[in-house]
Short mmCIF file of C-alpha atoms and ligand atoms in Angstrom, two decimals:
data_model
loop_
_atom_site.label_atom_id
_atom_site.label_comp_id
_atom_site.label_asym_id
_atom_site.label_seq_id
_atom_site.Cartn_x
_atom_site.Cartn_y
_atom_site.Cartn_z
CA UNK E 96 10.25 -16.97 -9.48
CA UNK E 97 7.85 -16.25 -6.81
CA UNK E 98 10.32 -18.27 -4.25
CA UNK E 99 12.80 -16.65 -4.93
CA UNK E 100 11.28 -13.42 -4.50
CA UNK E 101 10.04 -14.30 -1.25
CA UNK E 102 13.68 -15.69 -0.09
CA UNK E 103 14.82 -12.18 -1.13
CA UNK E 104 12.62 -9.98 0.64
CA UNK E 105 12.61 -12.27 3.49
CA UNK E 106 16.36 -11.61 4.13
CA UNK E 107 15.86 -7.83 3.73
CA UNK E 108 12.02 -7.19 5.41
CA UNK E 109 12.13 -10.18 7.84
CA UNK E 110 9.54 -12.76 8.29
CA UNK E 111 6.57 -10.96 9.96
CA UNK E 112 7.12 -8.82 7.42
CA UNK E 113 6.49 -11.45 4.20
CA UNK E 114 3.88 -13.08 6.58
CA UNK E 115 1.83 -9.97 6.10
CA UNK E 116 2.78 -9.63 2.49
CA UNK E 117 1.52 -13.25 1.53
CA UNK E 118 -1.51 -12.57 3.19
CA UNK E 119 -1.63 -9.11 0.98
CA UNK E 120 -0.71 -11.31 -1.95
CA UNK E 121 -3.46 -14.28 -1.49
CA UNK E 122 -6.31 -10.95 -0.56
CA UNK E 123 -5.63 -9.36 -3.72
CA UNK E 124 -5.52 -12.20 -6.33
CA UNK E 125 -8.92 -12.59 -4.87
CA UNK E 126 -10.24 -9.23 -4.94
CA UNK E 127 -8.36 -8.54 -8.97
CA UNK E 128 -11.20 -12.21 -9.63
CA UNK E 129 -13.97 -10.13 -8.35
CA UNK E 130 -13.19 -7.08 -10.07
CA UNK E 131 -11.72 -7.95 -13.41
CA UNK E 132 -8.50 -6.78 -12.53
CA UNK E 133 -5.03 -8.90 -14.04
CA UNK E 134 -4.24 -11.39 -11.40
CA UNK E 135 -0.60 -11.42 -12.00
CA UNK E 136 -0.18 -7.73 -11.72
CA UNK E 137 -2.46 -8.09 -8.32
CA UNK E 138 -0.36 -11.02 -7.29
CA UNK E 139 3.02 -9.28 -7.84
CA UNK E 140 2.23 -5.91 -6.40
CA UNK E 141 0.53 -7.44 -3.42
CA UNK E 142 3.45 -9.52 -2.84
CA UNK E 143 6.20 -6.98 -2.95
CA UNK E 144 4.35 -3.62 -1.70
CA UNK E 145 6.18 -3.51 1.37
CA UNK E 146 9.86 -4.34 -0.01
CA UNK E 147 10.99 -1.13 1.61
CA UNK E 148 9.56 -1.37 4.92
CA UNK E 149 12.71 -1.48 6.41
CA UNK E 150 12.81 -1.25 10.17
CA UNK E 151 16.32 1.15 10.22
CA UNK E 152 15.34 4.31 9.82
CA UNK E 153 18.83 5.68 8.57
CA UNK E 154 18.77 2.82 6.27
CA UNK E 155 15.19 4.13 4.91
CA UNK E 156 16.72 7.50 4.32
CA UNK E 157 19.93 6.61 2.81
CA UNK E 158 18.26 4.37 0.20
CA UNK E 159 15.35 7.04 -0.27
CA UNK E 160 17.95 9.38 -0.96
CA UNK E 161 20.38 7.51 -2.86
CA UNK E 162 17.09 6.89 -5.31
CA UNK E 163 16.82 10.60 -5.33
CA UNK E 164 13.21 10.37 -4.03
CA UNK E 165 12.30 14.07 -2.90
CA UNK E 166 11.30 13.94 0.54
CA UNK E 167 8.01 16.27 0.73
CA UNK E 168 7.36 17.92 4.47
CA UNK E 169 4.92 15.02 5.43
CA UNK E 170 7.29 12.28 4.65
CA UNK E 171 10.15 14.10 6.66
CA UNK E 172 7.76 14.05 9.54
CA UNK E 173 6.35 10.31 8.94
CA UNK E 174 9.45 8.54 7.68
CA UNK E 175 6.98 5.35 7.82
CA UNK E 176 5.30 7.28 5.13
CA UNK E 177 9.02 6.59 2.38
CA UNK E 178 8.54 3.05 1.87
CA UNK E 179 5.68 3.47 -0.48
CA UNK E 180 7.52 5.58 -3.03
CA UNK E 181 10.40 3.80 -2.01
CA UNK E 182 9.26 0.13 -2.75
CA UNK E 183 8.13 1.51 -6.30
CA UNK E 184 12.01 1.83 -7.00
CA UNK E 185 13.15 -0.97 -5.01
CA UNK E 186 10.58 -3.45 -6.70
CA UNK E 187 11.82 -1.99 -10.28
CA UNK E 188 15.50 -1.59 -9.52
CA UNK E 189 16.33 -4.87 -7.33
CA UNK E 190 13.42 -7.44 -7.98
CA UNK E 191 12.82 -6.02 -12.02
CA UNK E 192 9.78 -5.16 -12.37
CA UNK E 193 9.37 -3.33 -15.06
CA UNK E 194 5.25 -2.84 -15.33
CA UNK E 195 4.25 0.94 -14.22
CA UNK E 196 0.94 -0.03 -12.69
CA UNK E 197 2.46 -2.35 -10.32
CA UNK E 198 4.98 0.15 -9.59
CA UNK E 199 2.12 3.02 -9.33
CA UNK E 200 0.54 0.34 -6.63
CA UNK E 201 3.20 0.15 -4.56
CA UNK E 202 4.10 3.66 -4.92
CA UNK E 203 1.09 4.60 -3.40
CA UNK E 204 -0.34 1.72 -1.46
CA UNK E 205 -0.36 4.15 1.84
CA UNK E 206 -1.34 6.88 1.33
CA UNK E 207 -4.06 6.01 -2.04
CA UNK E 208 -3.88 9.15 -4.52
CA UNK E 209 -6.29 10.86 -7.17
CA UNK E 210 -7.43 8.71 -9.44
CA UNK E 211 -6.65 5.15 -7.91
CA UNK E 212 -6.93 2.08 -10.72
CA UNK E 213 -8.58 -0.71 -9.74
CA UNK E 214 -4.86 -2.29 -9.38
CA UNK E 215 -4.31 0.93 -6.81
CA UNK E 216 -7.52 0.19 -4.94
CA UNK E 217 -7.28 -3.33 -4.69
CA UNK E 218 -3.70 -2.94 -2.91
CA UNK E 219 -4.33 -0.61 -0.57
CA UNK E 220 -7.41 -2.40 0.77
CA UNK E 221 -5.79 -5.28 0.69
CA UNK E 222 -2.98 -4.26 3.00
CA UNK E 223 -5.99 -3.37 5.46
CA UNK E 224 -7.97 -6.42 5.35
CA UNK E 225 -5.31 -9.20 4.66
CA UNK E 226 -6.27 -12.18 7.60
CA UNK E 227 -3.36 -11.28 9.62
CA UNK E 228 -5.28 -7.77 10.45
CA UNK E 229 -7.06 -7.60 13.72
CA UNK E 230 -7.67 -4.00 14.55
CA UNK E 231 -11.44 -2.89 15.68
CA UNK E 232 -13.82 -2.34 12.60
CA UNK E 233 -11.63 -4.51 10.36
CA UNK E 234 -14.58 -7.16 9.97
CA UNK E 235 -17.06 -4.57 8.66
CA UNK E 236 -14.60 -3.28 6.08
CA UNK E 237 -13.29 -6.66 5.12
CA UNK E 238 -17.17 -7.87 4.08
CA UNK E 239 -17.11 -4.70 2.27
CA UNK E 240 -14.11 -5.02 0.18
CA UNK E 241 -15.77 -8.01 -1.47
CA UNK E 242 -19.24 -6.30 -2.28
CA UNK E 243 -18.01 -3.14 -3.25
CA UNK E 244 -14.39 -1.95 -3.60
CA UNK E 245 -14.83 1.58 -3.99
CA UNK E 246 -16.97 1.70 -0.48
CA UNK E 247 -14.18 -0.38 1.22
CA UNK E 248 -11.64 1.95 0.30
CA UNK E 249 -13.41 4.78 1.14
CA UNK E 250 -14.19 3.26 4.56
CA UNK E 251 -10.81 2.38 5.21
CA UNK E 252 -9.56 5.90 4.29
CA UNK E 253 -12.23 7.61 6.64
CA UNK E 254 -11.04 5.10 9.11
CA UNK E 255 -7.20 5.76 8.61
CA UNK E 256 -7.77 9.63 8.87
CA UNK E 257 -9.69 9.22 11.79
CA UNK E 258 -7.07 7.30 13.95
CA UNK E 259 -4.44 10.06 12.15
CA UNK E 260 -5.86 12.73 13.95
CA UNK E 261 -7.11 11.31 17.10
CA UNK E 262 -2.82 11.06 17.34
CA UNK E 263 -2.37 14.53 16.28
CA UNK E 264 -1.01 12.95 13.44
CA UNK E 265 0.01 14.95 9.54
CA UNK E 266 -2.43 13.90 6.79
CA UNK E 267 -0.50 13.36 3.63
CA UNK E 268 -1.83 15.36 0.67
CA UNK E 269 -2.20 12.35 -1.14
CA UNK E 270 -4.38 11.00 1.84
CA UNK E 271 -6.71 13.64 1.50
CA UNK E 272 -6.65 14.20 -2.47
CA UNK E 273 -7.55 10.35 -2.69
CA UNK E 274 -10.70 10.57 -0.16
CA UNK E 275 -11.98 13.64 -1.61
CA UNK E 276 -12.03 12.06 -5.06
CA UNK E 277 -13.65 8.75 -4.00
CA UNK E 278 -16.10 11.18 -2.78
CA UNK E 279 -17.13 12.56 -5.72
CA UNK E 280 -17.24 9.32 -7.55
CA UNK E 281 -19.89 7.83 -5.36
CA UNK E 282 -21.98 10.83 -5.78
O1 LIG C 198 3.12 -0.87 5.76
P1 LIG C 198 1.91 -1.37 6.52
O2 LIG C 198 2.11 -1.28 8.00
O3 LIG C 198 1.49 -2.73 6.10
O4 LIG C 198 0.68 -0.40 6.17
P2 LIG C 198 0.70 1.03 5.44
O5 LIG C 198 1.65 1.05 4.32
O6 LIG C 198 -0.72 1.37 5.13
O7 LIG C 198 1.23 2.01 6.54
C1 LIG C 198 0.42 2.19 7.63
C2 LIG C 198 0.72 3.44 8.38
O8 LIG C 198 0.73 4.60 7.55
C3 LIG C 198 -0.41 3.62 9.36
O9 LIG C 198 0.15 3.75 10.65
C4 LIG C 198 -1.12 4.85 8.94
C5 LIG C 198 -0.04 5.59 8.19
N1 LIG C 198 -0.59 6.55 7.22
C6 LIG C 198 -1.43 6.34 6.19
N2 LIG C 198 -1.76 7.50 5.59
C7 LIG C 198 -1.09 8.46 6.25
C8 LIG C 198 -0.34 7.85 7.28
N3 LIG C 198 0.42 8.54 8.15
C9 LIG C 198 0.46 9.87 8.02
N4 LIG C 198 1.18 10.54 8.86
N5 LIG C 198 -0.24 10.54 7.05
C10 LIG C 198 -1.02 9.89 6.14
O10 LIG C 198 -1.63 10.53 5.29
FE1 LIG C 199 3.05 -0.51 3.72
FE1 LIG C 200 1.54 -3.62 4.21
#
């Protein structure tokens, strides 16, 4: 099952691509052990949450729009910003998963969103830390992750938004609706 999902996504998000994803995949089995979180679920979503990072962006929009995924004004000016809500219907309609929190965490593995499950939290820092990430900071964040989740993710949002508007960049509403509520919840 799991080979032939990765034979699959190979052929449609290339090799680098499912490089990164394994790496996803092995980071958040381990995290879902820390946190009592169900390791198949982590395993699956972690695995798959980039099955619509495709690298043509007419491609990206065609599919986006033959799902009927409404493009808000964020994603029109970030196309990179598709494949999350994208992969949610890609990962249900052409690989068949069926489970909504899987779905929810690939939906929103970029961007995070209010109220983030455990499941939600442990992709999106996953995707940060996996071993193939090498970026300044990464270290700090990636001893964090293991200690406590909710401070990892916070870090890595404060670090995303950071680097989004040093480049002049649009914050997604999401972005920013996720952050504020992690927030709270540590306070
Ligand atoms: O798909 P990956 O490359 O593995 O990682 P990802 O899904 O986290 O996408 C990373 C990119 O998304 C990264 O360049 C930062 C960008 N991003 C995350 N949140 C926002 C965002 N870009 C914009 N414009 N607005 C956001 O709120
Ligand atoms: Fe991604
Ligand atoms: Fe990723």
């Amino acid at each position: 099952m799991i080979d032939t999902i990765i034979m699959k996504l190979t052929n449609s998000i290339g090799e680098k691509r499912v490089k990164h994803s394994l790496g996803v995949m092995e980071t958040a089995i381990s995290l879902a052990e820390i946190y009592n979180c169900d390791i198949e679920k982590a395993k699956i979503a972690g695995l798959l949450h980039d099955c619509a990072k495709y690298s043509d962006e007419s491609y990206l929009l065609k599919r986006a729009n033959d799902f009927g995924i409404i493009l808000d004004n964020v994603m029109l000016e970030n196309t990179q910003l598709i494949h999350g809500p994208l992969g949610a219907k890609v990962a249900k309609y052409e690989y068949d998963i069926l489970d909504e929190e899987i779905l929810d965490a690939i939906h929103f593995h970029t961007t995070g969103r209010i109220k983030m499950t455990t499941l939600d939290k442990i992709i999106y820092i996953s995707d940060y830390i996996e071993p193939g990430r090498s970026f300044p900071g990464v270290e700090e964040t990636r001893e964090l992750a293991f200690k406590n989740l909710d401070r990892s993710v916070k870090m890595a949002m404060d670090n995303t938004i950071k680097f989004l508007v040093e480049q002049g960049k649009l914050i997604h509403l999401d972005t920013i609706r996720a952050r504020n509520y992690m927030i709270l919840l540590d306070k």
